[in-house]
mmCIF file of N, CA and C in Angstrom:
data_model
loop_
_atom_site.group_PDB
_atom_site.id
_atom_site.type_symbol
_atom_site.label_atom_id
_atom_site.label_comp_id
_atom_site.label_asym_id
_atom_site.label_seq_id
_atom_site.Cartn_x
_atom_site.Cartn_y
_atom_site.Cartn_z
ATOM 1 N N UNK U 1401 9.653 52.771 -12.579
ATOM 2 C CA UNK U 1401 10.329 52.942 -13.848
ATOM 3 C C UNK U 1401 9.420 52.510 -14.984
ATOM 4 N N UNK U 1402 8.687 51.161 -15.087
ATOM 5 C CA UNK U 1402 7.668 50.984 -15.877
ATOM 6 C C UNK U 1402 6.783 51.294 -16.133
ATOM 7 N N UNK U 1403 6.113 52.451 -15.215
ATOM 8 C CA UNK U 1403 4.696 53.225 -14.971
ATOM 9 C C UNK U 1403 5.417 54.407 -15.883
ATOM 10 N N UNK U 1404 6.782 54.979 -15.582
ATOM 11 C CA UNK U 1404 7.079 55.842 -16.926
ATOM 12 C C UNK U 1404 7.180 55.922 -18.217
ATOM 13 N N UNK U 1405 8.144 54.718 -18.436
ATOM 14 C CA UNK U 1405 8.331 54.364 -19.537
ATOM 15 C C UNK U 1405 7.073 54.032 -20.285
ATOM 16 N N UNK U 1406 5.744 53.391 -19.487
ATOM 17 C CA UNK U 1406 4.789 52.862 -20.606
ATOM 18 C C UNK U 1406 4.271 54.437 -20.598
ATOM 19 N N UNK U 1407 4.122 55.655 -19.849
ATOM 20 C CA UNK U 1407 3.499 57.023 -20.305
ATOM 21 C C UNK U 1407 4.311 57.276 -21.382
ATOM 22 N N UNK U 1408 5.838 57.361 -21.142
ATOM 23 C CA UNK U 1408 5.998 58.025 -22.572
ATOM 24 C C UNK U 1408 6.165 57.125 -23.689
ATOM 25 N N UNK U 1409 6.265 55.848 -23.528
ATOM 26 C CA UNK U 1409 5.364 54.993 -24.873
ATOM 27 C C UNK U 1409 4.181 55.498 -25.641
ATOM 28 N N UNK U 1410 2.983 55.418 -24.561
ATOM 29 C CA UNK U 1410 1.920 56.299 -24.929
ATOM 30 C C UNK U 1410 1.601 57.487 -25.864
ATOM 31 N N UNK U 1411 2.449 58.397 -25.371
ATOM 32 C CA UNK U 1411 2.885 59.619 -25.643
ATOM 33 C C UNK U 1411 3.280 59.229 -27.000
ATOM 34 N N UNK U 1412 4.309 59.080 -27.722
ATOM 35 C CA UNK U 1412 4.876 58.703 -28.166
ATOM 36 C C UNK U 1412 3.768 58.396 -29.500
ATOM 37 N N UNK U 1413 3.585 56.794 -29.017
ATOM 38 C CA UNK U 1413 2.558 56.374 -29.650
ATOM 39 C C UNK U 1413 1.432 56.858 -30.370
ATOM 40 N N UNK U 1414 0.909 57.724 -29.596
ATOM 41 C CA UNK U 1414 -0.222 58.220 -30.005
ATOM 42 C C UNK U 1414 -0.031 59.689 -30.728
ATOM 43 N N UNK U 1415 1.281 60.512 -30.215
ATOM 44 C CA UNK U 1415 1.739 61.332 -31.085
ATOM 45 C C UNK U 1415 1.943 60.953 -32.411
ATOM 46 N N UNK U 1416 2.556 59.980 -32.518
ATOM 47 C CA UNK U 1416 3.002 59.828 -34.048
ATOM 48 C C UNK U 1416 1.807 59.112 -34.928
ATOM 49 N N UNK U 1417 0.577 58.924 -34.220
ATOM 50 C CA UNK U 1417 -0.244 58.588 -34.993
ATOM 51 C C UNK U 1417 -1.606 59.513 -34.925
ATOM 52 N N UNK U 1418 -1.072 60.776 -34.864
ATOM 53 C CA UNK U 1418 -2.035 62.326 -34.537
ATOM 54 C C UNK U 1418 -0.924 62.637 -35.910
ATOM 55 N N UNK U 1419 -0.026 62.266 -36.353
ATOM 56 C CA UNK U 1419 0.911 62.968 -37.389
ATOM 57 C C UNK U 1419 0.345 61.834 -38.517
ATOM 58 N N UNK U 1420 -0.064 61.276 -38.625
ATOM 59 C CA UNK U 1420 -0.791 60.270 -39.679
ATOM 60 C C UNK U 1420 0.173 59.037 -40.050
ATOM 61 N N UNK U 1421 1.432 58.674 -38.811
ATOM 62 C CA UNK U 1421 2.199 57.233 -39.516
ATOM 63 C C UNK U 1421 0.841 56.209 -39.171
ATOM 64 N N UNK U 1422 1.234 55.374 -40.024
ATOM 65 C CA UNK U 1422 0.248 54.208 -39.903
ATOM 66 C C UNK U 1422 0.779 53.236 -38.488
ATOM 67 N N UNK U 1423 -0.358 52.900 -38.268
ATOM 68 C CA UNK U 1423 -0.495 51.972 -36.424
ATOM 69 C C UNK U 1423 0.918 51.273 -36.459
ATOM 70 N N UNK U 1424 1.137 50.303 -37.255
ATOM 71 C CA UNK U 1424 1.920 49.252 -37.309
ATOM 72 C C UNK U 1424 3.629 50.402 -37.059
ATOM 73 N N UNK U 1425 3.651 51.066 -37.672
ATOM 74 C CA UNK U 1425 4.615 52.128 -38.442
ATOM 75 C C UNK U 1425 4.807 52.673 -36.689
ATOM 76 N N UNK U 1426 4.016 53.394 -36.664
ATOM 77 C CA UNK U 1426 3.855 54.377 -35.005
ATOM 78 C C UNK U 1426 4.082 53.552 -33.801
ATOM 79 N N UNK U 1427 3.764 52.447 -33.672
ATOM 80 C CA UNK U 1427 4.239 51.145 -32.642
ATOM 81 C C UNK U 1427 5.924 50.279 -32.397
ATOM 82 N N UNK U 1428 6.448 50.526 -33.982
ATOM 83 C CA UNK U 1428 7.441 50.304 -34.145
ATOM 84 C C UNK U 1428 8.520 51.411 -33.698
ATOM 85 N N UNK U 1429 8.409 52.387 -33.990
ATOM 86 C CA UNK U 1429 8.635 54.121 -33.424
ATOM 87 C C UNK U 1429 8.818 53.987 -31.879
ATOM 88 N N UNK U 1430 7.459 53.829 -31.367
ATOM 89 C CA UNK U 1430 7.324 54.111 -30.168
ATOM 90 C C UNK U 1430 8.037 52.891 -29.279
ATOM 91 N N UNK U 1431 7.983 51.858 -29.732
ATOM 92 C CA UNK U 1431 8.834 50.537 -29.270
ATOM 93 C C UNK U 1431 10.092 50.791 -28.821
ATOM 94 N N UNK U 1432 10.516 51.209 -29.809
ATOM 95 C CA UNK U 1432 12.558 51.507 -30.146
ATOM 96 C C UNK U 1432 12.580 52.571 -29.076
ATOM 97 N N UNK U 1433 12.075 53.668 -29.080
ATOM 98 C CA UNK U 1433 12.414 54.638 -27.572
ATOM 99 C C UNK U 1433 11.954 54.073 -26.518
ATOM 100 N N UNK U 1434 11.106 53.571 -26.685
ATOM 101 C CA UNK U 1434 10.683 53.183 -24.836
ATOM 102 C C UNK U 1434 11.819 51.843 -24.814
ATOM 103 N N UNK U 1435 12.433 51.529 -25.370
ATOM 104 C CA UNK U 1435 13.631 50.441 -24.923
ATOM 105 C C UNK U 1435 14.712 51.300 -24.480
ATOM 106 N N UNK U 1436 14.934 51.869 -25.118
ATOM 107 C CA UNK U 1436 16.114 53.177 -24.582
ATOM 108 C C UNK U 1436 15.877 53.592 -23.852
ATOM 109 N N UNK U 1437 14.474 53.861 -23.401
ATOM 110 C CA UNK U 1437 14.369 54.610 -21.796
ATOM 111 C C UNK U 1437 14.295 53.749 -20.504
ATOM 112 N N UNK U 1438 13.762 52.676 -21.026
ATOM 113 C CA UNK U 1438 14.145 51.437 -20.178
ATOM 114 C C UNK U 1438 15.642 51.135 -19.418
ATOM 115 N N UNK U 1439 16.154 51.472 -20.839
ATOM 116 C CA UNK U 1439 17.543 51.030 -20.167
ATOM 117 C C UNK U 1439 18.375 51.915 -19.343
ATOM 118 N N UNK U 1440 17.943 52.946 -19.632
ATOM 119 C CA UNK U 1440 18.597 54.223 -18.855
ATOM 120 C C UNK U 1440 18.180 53.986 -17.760
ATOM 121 N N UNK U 1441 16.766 53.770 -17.498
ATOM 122 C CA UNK U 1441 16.116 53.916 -16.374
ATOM 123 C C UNK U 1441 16.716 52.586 -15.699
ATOM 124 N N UNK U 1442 16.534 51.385 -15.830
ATOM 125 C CA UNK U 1442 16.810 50.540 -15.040
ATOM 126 C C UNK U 1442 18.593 50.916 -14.851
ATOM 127 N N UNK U 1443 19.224 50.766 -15.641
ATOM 128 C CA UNK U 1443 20.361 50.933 -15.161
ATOM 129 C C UNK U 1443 21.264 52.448 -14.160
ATOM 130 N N UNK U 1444 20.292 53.312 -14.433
ATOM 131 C CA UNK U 1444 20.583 54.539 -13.539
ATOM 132 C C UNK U 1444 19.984 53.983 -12.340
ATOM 133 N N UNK U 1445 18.883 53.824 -12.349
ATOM 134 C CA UNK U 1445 17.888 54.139 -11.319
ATOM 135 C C UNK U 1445 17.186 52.898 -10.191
ATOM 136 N N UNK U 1446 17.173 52.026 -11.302
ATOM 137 C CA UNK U 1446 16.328 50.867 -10.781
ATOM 138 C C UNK U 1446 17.160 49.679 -10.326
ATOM 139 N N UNK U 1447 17.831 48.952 -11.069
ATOM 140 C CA UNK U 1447 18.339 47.549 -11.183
ATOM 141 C C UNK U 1447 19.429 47.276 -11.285
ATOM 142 N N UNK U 1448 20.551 48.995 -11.133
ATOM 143 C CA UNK U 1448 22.035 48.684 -11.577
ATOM 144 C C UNK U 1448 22.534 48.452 -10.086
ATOM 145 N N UNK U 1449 21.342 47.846 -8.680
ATOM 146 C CA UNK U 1449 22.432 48.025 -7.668
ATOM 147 C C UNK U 1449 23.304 46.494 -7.481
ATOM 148 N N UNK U 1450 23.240 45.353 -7.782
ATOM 149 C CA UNK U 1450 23.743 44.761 -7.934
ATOM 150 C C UNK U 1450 24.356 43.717 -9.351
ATOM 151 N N UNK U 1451 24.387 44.644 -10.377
ATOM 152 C CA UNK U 1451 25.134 44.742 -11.554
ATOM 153 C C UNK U 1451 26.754 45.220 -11.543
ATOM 154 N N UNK U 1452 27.513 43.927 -12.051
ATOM 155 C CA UNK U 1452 29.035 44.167 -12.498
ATOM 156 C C UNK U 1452 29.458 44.348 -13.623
ATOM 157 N N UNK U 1453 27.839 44.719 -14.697
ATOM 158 C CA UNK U 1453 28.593 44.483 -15.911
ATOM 159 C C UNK U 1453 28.828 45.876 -16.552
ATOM 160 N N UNK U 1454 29.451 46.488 -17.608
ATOM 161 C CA UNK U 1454 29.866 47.812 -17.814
ATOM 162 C C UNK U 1454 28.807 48.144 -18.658
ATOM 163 N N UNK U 1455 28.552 49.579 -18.856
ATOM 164 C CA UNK U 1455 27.511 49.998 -19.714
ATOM 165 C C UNK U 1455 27.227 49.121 -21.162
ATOM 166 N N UNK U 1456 28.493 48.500 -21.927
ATOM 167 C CA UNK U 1456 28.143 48.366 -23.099
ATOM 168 C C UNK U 1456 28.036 47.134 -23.218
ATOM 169 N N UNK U 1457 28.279 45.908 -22.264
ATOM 170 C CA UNK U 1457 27.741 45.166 -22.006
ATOM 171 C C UNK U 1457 26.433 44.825 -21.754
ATOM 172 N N UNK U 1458 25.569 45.210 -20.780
ATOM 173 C CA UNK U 1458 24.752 45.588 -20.157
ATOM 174 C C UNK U 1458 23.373 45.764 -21.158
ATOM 175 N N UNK U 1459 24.053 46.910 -22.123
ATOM 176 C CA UNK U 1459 23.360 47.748 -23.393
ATOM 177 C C UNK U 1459 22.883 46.619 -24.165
ATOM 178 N N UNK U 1460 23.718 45.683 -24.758
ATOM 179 C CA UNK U 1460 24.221 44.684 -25.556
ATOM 180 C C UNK U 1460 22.626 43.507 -24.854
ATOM 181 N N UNK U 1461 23.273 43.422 -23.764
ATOM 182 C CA UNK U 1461 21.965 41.760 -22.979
ATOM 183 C C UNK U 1461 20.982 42.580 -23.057
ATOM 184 N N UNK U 1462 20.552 44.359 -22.604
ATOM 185 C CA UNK U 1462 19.355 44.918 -22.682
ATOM 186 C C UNK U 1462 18.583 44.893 -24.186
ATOM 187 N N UNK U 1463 19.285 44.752 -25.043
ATOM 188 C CA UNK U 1463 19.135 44.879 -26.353
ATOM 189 C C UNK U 1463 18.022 43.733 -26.845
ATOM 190 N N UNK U 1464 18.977 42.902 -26.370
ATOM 191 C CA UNK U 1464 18.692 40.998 -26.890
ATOM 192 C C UNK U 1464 17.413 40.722 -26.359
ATOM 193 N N UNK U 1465 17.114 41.305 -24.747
ATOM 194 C CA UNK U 1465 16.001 41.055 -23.946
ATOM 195 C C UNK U 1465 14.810 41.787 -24.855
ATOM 196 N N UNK U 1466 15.166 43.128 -24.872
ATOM 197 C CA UNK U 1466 13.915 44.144 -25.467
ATOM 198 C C UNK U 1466 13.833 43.642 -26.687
ATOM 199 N N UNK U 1467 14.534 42.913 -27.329
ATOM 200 C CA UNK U 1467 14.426 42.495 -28.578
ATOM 201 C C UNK U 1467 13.216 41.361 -28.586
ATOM 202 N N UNK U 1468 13.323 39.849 -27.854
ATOM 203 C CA UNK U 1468 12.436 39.375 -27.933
ATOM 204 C C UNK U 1468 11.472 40.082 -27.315
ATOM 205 N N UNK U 1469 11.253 41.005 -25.934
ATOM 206 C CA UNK U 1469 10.127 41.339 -25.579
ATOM 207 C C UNK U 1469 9.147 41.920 -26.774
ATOM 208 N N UNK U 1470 10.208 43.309 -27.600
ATOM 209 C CA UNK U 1470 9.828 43.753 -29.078
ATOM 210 C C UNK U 1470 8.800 42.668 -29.918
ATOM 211 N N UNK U 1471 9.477 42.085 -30.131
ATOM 212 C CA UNK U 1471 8.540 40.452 -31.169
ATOM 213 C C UNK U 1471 7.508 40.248 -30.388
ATOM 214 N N UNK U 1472 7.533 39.992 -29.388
ATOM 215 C CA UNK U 1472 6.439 39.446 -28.641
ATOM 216 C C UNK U 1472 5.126 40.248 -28.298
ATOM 217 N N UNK U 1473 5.828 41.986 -28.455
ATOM 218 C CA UNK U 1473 4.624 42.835 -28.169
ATOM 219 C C UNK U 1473 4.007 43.185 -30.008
ATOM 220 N N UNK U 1474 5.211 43.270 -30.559
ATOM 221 C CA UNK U 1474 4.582 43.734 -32.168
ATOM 222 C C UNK U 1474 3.935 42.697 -32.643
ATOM 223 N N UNK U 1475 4.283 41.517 -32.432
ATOM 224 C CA UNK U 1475 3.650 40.474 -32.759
ATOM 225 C C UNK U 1475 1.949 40.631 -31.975
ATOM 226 N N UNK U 1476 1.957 40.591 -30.710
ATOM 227 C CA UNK U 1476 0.478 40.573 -30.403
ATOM 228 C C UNK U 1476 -0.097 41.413 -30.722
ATOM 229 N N UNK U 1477 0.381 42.822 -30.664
ATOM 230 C CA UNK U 1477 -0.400 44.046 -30.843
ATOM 231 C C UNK U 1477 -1.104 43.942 -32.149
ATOM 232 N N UNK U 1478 -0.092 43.169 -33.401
ATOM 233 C CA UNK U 1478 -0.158 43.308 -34.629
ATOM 234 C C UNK U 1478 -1.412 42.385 -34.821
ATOM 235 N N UNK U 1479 -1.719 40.921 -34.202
ATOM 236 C CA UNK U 1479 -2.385 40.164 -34.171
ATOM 237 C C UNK U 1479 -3.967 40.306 -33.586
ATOM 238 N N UNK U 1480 -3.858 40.974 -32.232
ATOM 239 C CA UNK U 1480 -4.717 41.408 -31.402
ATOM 240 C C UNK U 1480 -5.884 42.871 -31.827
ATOM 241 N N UNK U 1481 -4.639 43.840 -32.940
ATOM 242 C CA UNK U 1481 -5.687 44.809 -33.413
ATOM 243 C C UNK U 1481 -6.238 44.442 -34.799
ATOM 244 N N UNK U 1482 -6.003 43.467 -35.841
ATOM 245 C CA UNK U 1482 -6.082 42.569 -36.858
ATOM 246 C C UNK U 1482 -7.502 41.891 -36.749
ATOM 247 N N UNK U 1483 -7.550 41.334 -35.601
ATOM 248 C CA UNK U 1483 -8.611 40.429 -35.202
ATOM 249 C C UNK U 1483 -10.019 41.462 -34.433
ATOM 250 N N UNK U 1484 -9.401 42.512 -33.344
ATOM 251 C CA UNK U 1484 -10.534 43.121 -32.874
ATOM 252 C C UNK U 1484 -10.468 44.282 -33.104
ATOM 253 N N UNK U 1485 -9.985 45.166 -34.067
ATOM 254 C CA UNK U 1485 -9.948 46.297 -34.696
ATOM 255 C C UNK U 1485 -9.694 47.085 -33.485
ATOM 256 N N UNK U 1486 -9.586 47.211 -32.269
ATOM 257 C CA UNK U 1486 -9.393 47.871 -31.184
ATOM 258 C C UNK U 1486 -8.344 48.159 -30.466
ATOM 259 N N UNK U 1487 -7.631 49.528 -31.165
ATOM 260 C CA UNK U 1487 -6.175 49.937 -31.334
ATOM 261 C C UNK U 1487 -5.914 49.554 -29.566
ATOM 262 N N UNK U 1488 -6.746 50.364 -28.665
ATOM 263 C CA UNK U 1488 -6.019 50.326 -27.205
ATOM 264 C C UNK U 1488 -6.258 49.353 -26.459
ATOM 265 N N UNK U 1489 -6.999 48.168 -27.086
ATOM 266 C CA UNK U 1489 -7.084 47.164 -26.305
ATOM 267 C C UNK U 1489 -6.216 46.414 -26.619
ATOM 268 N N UNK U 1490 -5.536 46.412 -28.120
ATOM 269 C CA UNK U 1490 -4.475 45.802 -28.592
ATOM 270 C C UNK U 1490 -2.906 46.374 -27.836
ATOM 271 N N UNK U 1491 -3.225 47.375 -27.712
ATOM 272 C CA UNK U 1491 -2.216 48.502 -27.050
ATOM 273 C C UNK U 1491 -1.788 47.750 -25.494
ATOM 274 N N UNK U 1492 -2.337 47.953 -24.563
ATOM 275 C CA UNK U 1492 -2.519 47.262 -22.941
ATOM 276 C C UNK U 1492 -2.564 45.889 -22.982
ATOM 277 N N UNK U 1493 -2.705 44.997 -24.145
ATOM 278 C CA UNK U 1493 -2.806 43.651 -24.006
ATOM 279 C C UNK U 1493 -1.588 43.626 -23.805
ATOM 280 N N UNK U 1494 -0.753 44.027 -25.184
ATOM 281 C CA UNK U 1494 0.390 43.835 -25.432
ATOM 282 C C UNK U 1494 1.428 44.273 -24.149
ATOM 283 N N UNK U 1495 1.378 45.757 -24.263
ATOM 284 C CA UNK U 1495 2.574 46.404 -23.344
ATOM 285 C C UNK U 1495 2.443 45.491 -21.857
ATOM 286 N N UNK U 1496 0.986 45.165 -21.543
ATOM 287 C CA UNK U 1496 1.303 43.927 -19.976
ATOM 288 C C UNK U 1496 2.459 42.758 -20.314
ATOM 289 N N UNK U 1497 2.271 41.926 -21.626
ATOM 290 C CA UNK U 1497 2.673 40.965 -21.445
ATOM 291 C C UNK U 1497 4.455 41.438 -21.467
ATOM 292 N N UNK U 1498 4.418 42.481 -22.723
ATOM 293 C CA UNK U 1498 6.163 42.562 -23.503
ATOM 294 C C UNK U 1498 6.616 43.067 -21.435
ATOM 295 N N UNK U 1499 5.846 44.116 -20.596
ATOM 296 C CA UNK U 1499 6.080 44.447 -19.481
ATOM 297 C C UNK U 1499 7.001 43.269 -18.986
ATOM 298 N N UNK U 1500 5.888 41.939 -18.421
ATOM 299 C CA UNK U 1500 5.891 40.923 -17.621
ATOM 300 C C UNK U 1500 7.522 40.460 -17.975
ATOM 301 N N UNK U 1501 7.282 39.563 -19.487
ATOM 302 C CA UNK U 1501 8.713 39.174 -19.829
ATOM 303 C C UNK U 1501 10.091 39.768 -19.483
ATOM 304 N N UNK U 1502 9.874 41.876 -20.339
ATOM 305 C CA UNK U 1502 11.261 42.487 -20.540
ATOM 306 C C UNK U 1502 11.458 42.575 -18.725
ATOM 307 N N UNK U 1503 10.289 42.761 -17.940
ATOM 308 C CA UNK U 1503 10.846 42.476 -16.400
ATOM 309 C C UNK U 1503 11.823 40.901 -15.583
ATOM 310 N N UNK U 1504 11.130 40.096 -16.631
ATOM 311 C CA UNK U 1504 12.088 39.095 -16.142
ATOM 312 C C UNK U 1504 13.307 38.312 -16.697
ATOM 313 N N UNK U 1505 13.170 38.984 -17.939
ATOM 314 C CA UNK U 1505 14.534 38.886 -18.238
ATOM 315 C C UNK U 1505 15.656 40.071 -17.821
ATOM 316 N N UNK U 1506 14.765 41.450 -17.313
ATOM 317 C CA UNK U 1506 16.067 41.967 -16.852
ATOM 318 C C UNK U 1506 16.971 41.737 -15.503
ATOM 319 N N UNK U 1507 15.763 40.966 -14.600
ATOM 320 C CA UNK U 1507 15.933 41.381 -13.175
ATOM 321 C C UNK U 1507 16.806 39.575 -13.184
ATOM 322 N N UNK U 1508 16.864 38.903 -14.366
ATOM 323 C CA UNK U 1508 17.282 37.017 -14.243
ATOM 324 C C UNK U 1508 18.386 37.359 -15.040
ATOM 325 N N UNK U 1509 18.142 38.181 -16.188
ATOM 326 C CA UNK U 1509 19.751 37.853 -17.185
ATOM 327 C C UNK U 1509 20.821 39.730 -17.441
ATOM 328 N N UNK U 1510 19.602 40.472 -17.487
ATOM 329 C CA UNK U 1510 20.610 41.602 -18.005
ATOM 330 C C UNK U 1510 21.479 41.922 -16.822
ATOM 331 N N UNK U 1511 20.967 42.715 -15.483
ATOM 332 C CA UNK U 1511 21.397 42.929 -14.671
ATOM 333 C C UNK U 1511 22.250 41.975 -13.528
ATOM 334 N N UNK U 1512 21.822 40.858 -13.772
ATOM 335 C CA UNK U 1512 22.653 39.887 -12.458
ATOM 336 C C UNK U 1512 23.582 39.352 -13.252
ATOM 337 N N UNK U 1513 24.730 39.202 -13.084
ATOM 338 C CA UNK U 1513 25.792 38.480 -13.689
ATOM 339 C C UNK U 1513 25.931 37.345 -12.430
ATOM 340 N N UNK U 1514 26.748 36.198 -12.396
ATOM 341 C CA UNK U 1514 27.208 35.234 -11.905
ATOM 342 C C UNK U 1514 27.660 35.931 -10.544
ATOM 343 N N UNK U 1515 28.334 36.607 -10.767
ATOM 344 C CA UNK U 1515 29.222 37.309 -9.461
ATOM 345 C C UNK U 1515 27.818 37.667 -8.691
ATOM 346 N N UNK U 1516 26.960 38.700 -8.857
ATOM 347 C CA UNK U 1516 25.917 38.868 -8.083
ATOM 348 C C UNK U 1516 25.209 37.549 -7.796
ATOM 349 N N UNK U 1517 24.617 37.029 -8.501
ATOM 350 C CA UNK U 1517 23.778 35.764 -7.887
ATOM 351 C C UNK U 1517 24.351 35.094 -6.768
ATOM 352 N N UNK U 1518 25.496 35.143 -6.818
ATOM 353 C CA UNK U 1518 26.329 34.362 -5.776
ATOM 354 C C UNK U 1518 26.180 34.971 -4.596
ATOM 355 N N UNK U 1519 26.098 36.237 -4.945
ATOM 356 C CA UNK U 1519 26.077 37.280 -3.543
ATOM 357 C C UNK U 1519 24.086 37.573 -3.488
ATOM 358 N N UNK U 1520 23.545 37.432 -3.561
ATOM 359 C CA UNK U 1520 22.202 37.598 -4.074
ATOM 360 C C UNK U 1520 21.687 35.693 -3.307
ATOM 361 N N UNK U 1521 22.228 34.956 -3.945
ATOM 362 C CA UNK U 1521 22.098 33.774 -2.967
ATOM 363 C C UNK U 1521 22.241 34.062 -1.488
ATOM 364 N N UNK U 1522 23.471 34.581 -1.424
ATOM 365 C CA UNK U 1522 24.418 34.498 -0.004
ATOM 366 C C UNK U 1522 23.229 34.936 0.546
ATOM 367 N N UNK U 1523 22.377 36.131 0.711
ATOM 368 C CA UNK U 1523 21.948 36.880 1.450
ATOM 369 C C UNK U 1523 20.644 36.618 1.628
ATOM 370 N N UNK U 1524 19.915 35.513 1.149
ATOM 371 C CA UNK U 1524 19.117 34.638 0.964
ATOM 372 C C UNK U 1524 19.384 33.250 1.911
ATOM 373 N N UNK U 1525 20.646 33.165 2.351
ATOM 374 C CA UNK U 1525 20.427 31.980 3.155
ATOM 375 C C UNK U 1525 20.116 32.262 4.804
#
């Protein structure tokens, strides 16, 4: 799911800055959809198998998560191409780390509610 989502980030990304938005501008763009596809994706596909919570719930904790991951990648990217003028190294620094985090906050807070952990323990002992 993350090997997709960061292509059509990419995509994305680099489209809208072949249309002349400025870096900062085109990152912010490309941010906001690849969270939406995230969430589709994990929750269709990936991570909704032991989730009780309803779509708009779910939407809501995915939000909050991609939100700090968001800060954390615009923030470096913003910092990282500032300092070494080097759009795609700023690009891959970032999307690893916002990756690492929005992965562990989904697989610790969006998707597991209380009810699963319990059962997620169980099957662990």
């Amino acid at each position: 799911m993350g090997a997709l989502v960061f292509v059509c980030d990419c995509a994305v990304f680099y489209c809208l800055g072949l249309l002349g938005l400025k870096v900062e501008l085109a990152r912010a763009v490309a941010l906001t959809i690849a969270v939406q596809l995230t969430f589709v994706g994990h929750r269709v596909f990936a991570l909704n198998v032991t989730s009780k919570l309803g779509w708009c719930s779910a939407w809501l904790r995915h939000q909050v998560a991609c939100g700090v991951g968001a800060i954390i990648n615009y923030c470096l990217f913003s910092a990282l191409f500032y300092f070494s003028h080097n759009q795609i190294f700023a690009f891959f620094i970032a999307i690893l780390c916002t990756t690492l985090v929005n992965f562990m906050l989904a697989t610790q807070w969006v998707y597991r509610t209380p009810a699963s952990r319990i059962h997620h323990d169980v099957k662990q002992t």
